[in-house]
mmCIF file of C-alpha atoms in Angstrom:
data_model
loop_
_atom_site.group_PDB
_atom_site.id
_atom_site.type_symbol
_atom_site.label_atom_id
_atom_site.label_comp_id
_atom_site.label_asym_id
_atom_site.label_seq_id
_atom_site.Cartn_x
_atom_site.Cartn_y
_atom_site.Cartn_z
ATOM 1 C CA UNK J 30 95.431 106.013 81.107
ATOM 2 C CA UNK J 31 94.507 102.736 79.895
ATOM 3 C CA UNK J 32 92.789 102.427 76.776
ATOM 4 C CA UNK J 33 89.219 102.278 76.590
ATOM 5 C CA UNK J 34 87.877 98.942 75.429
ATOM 6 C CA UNK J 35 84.226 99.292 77.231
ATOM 7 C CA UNK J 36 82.052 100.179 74.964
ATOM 8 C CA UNK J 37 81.244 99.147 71.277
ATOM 9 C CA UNK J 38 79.560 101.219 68.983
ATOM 10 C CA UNK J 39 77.214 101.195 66.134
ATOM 11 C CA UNK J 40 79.964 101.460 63.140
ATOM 12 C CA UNK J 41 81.241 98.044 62.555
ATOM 13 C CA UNK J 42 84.049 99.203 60.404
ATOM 14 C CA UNK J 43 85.667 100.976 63.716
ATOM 15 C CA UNK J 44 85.693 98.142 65.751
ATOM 16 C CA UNK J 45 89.745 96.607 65.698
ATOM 17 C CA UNK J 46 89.368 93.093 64.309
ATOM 18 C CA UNK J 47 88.870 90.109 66.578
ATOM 19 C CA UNK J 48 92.012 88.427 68.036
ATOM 20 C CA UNK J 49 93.889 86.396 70.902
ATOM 21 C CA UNK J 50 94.111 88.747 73.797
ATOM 22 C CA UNK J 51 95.735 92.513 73.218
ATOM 23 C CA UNK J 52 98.043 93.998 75.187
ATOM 24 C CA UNK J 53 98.862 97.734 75.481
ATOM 25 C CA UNK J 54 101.342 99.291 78.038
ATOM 26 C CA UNK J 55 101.598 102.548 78.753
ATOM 27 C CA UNK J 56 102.835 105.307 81.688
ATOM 28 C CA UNK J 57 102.599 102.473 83.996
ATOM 29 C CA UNK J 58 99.407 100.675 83.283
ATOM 30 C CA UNK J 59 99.356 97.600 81.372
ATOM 31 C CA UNK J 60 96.151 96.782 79.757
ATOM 32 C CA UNK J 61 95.041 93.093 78.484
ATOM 33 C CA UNK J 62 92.319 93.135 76.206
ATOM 34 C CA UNK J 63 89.823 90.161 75.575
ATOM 35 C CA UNK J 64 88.964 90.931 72.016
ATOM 36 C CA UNK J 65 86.386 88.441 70.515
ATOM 37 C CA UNK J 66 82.986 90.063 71.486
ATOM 38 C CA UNK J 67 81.097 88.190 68.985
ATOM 39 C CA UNK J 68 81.783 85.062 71.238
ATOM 40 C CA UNK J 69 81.441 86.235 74.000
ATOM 41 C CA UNK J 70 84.405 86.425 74.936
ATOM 42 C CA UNK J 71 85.476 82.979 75.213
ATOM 43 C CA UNK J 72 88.579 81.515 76.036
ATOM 44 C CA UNK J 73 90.563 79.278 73.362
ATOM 45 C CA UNK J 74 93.695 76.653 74.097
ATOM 46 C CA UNK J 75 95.559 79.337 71.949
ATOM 47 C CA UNK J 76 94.227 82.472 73.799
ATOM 48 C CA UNK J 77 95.041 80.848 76.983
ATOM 49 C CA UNK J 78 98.674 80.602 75.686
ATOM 50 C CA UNK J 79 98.613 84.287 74.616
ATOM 51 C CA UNK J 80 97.574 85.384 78.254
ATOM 52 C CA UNK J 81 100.416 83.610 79.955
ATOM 53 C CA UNK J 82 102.973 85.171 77.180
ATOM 54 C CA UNK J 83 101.868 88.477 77.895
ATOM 55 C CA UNK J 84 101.326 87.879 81.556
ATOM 56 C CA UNK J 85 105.325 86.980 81.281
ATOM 57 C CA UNK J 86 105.827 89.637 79.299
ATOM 58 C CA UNK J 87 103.890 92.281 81.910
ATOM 59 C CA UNK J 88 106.415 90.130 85.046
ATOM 60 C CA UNK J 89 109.266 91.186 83.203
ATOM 61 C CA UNK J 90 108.765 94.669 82.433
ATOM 62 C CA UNK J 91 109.707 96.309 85.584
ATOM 63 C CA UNK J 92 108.010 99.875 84.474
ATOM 64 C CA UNK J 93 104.549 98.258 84.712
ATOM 65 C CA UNK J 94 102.888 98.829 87.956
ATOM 66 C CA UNK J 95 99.188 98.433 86.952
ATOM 67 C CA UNK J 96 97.425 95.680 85.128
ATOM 68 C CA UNK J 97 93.982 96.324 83.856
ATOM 69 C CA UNK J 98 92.335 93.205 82.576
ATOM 70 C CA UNK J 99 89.441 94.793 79.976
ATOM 71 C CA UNK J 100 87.617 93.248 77.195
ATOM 72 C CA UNK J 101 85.471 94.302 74.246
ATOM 73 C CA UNK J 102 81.731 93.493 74.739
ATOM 74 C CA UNK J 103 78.967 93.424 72.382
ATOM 75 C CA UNK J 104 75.343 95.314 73.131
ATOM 76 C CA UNK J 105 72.738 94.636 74.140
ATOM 77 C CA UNK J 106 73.606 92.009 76.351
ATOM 78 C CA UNK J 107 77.402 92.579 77.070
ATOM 79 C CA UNK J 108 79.682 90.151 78.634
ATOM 80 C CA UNK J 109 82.978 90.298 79.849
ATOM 81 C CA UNK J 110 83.836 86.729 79.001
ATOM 82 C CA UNK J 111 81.980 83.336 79.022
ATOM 83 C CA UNK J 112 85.401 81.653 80.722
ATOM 84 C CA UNK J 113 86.602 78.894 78.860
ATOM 85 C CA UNK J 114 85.795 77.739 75.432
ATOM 86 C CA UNK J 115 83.162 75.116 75.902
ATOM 87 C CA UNK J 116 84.783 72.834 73.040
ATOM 88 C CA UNK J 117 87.967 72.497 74.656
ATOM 89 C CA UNK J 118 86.654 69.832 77.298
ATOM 90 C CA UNK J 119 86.608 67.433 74.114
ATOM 91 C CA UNK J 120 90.602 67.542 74.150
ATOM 92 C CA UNK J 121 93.507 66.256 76.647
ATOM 93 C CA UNK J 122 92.443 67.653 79.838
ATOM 94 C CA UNK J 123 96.111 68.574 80.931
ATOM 95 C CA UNK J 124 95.960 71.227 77.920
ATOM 96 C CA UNK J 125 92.379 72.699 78.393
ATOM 97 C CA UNK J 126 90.783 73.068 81.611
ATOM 98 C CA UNK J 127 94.513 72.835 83.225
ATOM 99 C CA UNK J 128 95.602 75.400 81.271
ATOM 100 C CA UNK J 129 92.905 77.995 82.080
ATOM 101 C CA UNK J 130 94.082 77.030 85.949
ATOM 102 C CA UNK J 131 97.484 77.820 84.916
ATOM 103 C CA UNK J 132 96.109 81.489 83.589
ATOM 104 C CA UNK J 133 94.165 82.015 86.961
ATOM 105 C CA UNK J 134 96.973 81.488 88.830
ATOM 106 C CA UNK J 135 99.576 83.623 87.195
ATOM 107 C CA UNK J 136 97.209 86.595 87.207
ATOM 108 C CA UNK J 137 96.744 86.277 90.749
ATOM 109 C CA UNK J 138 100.978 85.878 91.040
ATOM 110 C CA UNK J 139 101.848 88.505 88.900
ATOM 111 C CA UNK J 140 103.718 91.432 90.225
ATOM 112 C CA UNK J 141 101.712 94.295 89.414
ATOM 113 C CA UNK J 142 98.432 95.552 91.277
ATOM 114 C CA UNK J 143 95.787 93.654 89.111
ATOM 115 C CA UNK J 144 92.113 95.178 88.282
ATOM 116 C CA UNK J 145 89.567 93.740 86.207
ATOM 117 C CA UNK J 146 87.446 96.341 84.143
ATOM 118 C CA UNK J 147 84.369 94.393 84.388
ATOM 119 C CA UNK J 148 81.905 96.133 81.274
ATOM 120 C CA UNK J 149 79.569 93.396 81.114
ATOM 121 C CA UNK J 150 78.297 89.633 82.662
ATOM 122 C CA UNK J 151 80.940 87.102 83.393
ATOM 123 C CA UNK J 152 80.228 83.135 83.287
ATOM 124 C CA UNK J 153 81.900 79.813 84.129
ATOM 125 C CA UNK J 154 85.832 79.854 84.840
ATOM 126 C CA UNK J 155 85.994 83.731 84.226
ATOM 127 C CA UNK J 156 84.391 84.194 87.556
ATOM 128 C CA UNK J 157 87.958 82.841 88.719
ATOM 129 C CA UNK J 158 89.833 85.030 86.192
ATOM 130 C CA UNK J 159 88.371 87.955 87.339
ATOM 131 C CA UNK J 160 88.644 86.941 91.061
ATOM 132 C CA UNK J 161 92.036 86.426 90.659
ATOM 133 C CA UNK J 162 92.453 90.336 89.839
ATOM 134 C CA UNK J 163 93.305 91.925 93.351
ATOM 135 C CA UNK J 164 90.217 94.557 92.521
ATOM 136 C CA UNK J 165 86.966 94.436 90.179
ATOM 137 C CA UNK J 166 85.325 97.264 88.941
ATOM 138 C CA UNK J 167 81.845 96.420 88.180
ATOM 139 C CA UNK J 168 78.993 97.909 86.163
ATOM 140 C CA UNK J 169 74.572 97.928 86.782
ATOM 141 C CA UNK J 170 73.302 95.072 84.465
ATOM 142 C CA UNK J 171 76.064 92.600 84.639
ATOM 143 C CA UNK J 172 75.513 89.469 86.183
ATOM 144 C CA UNK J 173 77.571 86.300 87.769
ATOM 145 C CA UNK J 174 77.004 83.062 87.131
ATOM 146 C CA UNK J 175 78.999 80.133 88.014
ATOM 147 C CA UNK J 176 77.291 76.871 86.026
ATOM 148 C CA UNK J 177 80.073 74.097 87.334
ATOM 149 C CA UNK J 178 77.286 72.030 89.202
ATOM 150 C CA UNK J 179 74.770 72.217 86.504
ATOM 151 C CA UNK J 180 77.017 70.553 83.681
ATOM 152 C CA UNK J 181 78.154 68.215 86.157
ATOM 153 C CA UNK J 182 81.867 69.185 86.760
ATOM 154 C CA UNK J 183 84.019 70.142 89.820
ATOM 155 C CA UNK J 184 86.175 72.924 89.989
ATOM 156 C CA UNK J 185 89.461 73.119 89.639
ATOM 157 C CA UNK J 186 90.807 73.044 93.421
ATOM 158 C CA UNK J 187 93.305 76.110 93.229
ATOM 159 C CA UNK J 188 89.904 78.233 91.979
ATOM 160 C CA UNK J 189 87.824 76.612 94.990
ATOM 161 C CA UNK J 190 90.468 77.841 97.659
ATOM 162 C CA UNK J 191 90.722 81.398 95.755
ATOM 163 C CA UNK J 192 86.470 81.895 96.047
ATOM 164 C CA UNK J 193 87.299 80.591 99.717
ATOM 165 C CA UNK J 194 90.525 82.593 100.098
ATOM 166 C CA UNK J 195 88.633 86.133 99.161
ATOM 167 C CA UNK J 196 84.510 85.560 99.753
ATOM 168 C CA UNK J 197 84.634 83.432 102.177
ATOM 169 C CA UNK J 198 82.995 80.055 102.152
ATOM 170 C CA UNK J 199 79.489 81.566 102.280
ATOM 171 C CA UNK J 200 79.851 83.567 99.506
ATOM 172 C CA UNK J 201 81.716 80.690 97.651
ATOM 173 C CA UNK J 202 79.133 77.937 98.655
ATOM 174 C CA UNK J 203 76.191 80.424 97.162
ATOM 175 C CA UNK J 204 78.253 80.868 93.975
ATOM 176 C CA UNK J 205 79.195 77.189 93.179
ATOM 177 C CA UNK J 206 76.838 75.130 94.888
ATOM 178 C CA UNK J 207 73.350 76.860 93.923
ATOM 179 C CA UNK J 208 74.859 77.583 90.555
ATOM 180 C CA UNK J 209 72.641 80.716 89.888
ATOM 181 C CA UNK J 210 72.930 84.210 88.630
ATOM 182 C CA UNK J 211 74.180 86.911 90.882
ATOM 183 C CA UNK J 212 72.909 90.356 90.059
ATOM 184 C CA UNK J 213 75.927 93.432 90.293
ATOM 185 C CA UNK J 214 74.512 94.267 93.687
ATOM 186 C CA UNK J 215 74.429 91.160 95.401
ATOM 187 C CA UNK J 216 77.867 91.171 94.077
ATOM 188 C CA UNK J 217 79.059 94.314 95.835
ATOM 189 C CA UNK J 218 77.722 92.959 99.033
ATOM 190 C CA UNK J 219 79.429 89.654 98.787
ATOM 191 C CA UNK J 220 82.903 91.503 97.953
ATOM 192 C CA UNK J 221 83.380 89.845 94.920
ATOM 193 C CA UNK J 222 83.261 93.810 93.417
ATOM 194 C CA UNK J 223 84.877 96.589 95.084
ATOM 195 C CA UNK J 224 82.953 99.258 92.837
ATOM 196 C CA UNK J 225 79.549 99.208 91.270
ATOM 197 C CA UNK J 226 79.221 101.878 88.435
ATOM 198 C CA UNK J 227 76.739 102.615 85.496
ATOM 199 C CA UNK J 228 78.658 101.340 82.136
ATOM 200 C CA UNK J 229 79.185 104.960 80.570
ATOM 201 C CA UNK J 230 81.258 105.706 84.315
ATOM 202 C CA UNK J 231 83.329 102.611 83.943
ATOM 203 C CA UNK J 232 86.451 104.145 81.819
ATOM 204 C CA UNK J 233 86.490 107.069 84.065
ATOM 205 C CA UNK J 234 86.523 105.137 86.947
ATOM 206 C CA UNK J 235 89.020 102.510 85.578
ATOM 207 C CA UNK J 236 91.374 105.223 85.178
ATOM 208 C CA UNK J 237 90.852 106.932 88.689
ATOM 209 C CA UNK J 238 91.645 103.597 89.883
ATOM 210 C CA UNK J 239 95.146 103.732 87.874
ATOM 211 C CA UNK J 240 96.007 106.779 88.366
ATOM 212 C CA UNK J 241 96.121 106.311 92.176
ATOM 213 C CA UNK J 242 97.868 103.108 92.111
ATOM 214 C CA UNK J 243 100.667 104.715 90.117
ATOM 215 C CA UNK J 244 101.564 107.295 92.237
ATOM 216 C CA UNK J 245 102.191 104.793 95.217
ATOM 217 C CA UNK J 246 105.418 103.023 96.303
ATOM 218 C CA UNK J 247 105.735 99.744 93.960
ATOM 219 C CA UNK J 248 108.094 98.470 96.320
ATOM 220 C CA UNK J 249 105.531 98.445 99.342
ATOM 221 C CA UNK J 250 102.542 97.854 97.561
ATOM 222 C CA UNK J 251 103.882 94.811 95.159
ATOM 223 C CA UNK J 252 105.560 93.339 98.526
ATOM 224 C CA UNK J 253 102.124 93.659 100.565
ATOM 225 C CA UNK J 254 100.127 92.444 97.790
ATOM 226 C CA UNK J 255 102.418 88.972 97.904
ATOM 227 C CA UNK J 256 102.179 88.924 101.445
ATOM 228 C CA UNK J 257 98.532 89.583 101.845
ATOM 229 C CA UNK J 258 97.879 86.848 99.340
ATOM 230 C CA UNK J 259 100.081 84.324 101.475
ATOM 231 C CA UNK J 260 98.552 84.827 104.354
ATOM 232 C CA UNK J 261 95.085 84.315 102.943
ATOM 233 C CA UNK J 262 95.952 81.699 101.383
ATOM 234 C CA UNK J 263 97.340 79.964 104.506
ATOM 235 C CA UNK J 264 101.360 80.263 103.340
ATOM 236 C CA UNK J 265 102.759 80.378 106.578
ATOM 237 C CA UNK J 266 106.056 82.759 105.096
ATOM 238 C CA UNK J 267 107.400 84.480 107.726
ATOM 239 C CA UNK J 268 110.998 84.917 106.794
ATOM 240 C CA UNK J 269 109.819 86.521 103.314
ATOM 241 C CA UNK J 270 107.773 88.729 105.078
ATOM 242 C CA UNK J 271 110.117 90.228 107.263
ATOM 243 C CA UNK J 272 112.625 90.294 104.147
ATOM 244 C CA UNK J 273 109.990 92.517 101.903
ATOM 245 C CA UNK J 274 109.552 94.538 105.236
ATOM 246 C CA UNK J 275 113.152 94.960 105.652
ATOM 247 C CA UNK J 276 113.627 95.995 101.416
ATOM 248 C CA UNK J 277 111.229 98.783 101.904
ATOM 249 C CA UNK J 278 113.143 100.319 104.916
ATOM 250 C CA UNK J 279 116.233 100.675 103.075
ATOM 251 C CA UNK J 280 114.590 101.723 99.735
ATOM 252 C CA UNK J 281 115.486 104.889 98.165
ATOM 253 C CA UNK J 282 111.410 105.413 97.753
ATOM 254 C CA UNK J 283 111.051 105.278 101.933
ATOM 255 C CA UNK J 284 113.699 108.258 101.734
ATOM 256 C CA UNK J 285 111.779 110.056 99.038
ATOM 257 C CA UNK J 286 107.668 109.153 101.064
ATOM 258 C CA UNK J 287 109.979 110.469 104.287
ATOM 259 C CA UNK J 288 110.990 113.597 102.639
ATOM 260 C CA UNK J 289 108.060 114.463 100.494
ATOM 261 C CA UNK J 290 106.103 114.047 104.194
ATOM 262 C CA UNK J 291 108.251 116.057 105.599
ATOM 263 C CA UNK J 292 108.033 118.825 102.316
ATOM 264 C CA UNK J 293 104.113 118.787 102.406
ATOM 265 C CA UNK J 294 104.981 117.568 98.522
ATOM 266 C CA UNK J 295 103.875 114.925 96.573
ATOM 267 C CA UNK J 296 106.507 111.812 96.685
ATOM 268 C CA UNK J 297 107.744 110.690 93.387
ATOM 269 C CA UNK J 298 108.659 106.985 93.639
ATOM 270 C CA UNK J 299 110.746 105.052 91.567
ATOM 271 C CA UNK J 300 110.706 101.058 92.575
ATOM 272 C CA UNK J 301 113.720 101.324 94.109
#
């Protein structure tokens, strides 16, 4: 079960200290943690770096099959993340802005399932972050907002043809054109959440989610996810298709889903 990072409380002394983004792996489940609630949340040069270290870290570890991107919020008004530091757009461009593109697209490339624990509002380029989670769990009270038009900047293109990719280009047009806030429940309806829960449910629900990813097949489900993405994303891929299709067929986990079928058991998968 992944750790549960939702909720501060009213003792100061228990909160772990501020930092770059955690990470925590265990029975499966990777967890990255956003830890500076105090600011919201908000992405550094240097935490940017962190995430793509552990997000290497998380490719290479074979046993993960889950990745739960969390964060610490901060009542009354809790956010999940204000996206990227607003200070960075005074330095080189190819290490700021780029390099929050760089994050957003190896989160949506990583191997493992991806879910976003979403305890609280999310602004600017962590709409994209958490888009680029395959699920988001959302909770009442939070809130989108996409502000790109109103401080006079376009979008990074690889974000634009995610939003497009997943929403559609209503939903996308609504987000970055109007450049207003979208309550949890217009959310839901537009997709961008596949679960809309009060914030005290959130942990539970977080780990219901895990729990039923991890008993899957992570040779079938990582080699849909990849293929899914492709073909949203236009990547004609045919031959890689039929190759991830043909690796599942002669897996020793098809034997074991055939037999534990067959057995009226649970199957116990091992990636291979």
């Amino acid at each position: 079960m992944p750790p549960d990072h939702s909720q501060t409380n009213d003792h100061a002394s228990d909160w772990p200290a501020a930092s770059s983004p955690m990470l925590h792996i265990e029975a499966g489940v990777a967890t990255l943690t956003l830890n500076r609630p105090a600011q919201r949340n908000s992405l550094s040069d240097a935490d940017l770096q962190v995430l793509l270290q552990h997000l290497d870290s998380i490719e290479a570890d074979a046993a993960v099959r889950v990745l739960v991107l969390a964060a610490r919020v901060q009542p009354p008004r809790s956010v999940f993340s204000a996206g990227y530091h607003m200070g960075g757009f005074e330095a080189d461009a190819s290490q700021g802005p780029q390099g929050f593109e760089r994050v957003c697209a190896a989160l949506a490339r990583v191997r493992p399932v991806t879910l976003c624990a979403l305890n609280g509002s999310v602004y600017g380029g962590a709409t994209d972050l958490a888009l680029a989670c395959d699920f988001r769990l959302g909770v009442q009270g939070m809130e989108l907002r996409m502000p790109a038009a109103a401080l006079g900047l376009h979008y990074c293109a690889g974000g634009l043809q995610r939003f497009v990719a997943r929403l559609g280009l209503g939903a996308a047009r609504r987000i970055f054109l109007l450049a207003q806030p979208l309550s949890a429940d217009e959310l839901l309806r537009l997709g961008y959440l596949d679960a809309l829960v009060a914030p005290e449910a959130l942990p539970t629900e977080v780990a219901r989610w895990c729990h039923s990813l991890v008993q899957l097949a992570p040779l079938a489900l990582q080699g849909m996810k990849q293929s899914l993405q492709e073909i949203a994303l236009g990547e004609h891929n045919a031959t890689a298709w039929r190759e991830r299709e043909a690796h599942t067929q002669r897996s020793a986990d098809f034997a074991e889903g055939r037999a534990a079928f067959a057995q009226r058991r649970p199957a116990v998968f091992l990636g291979r």
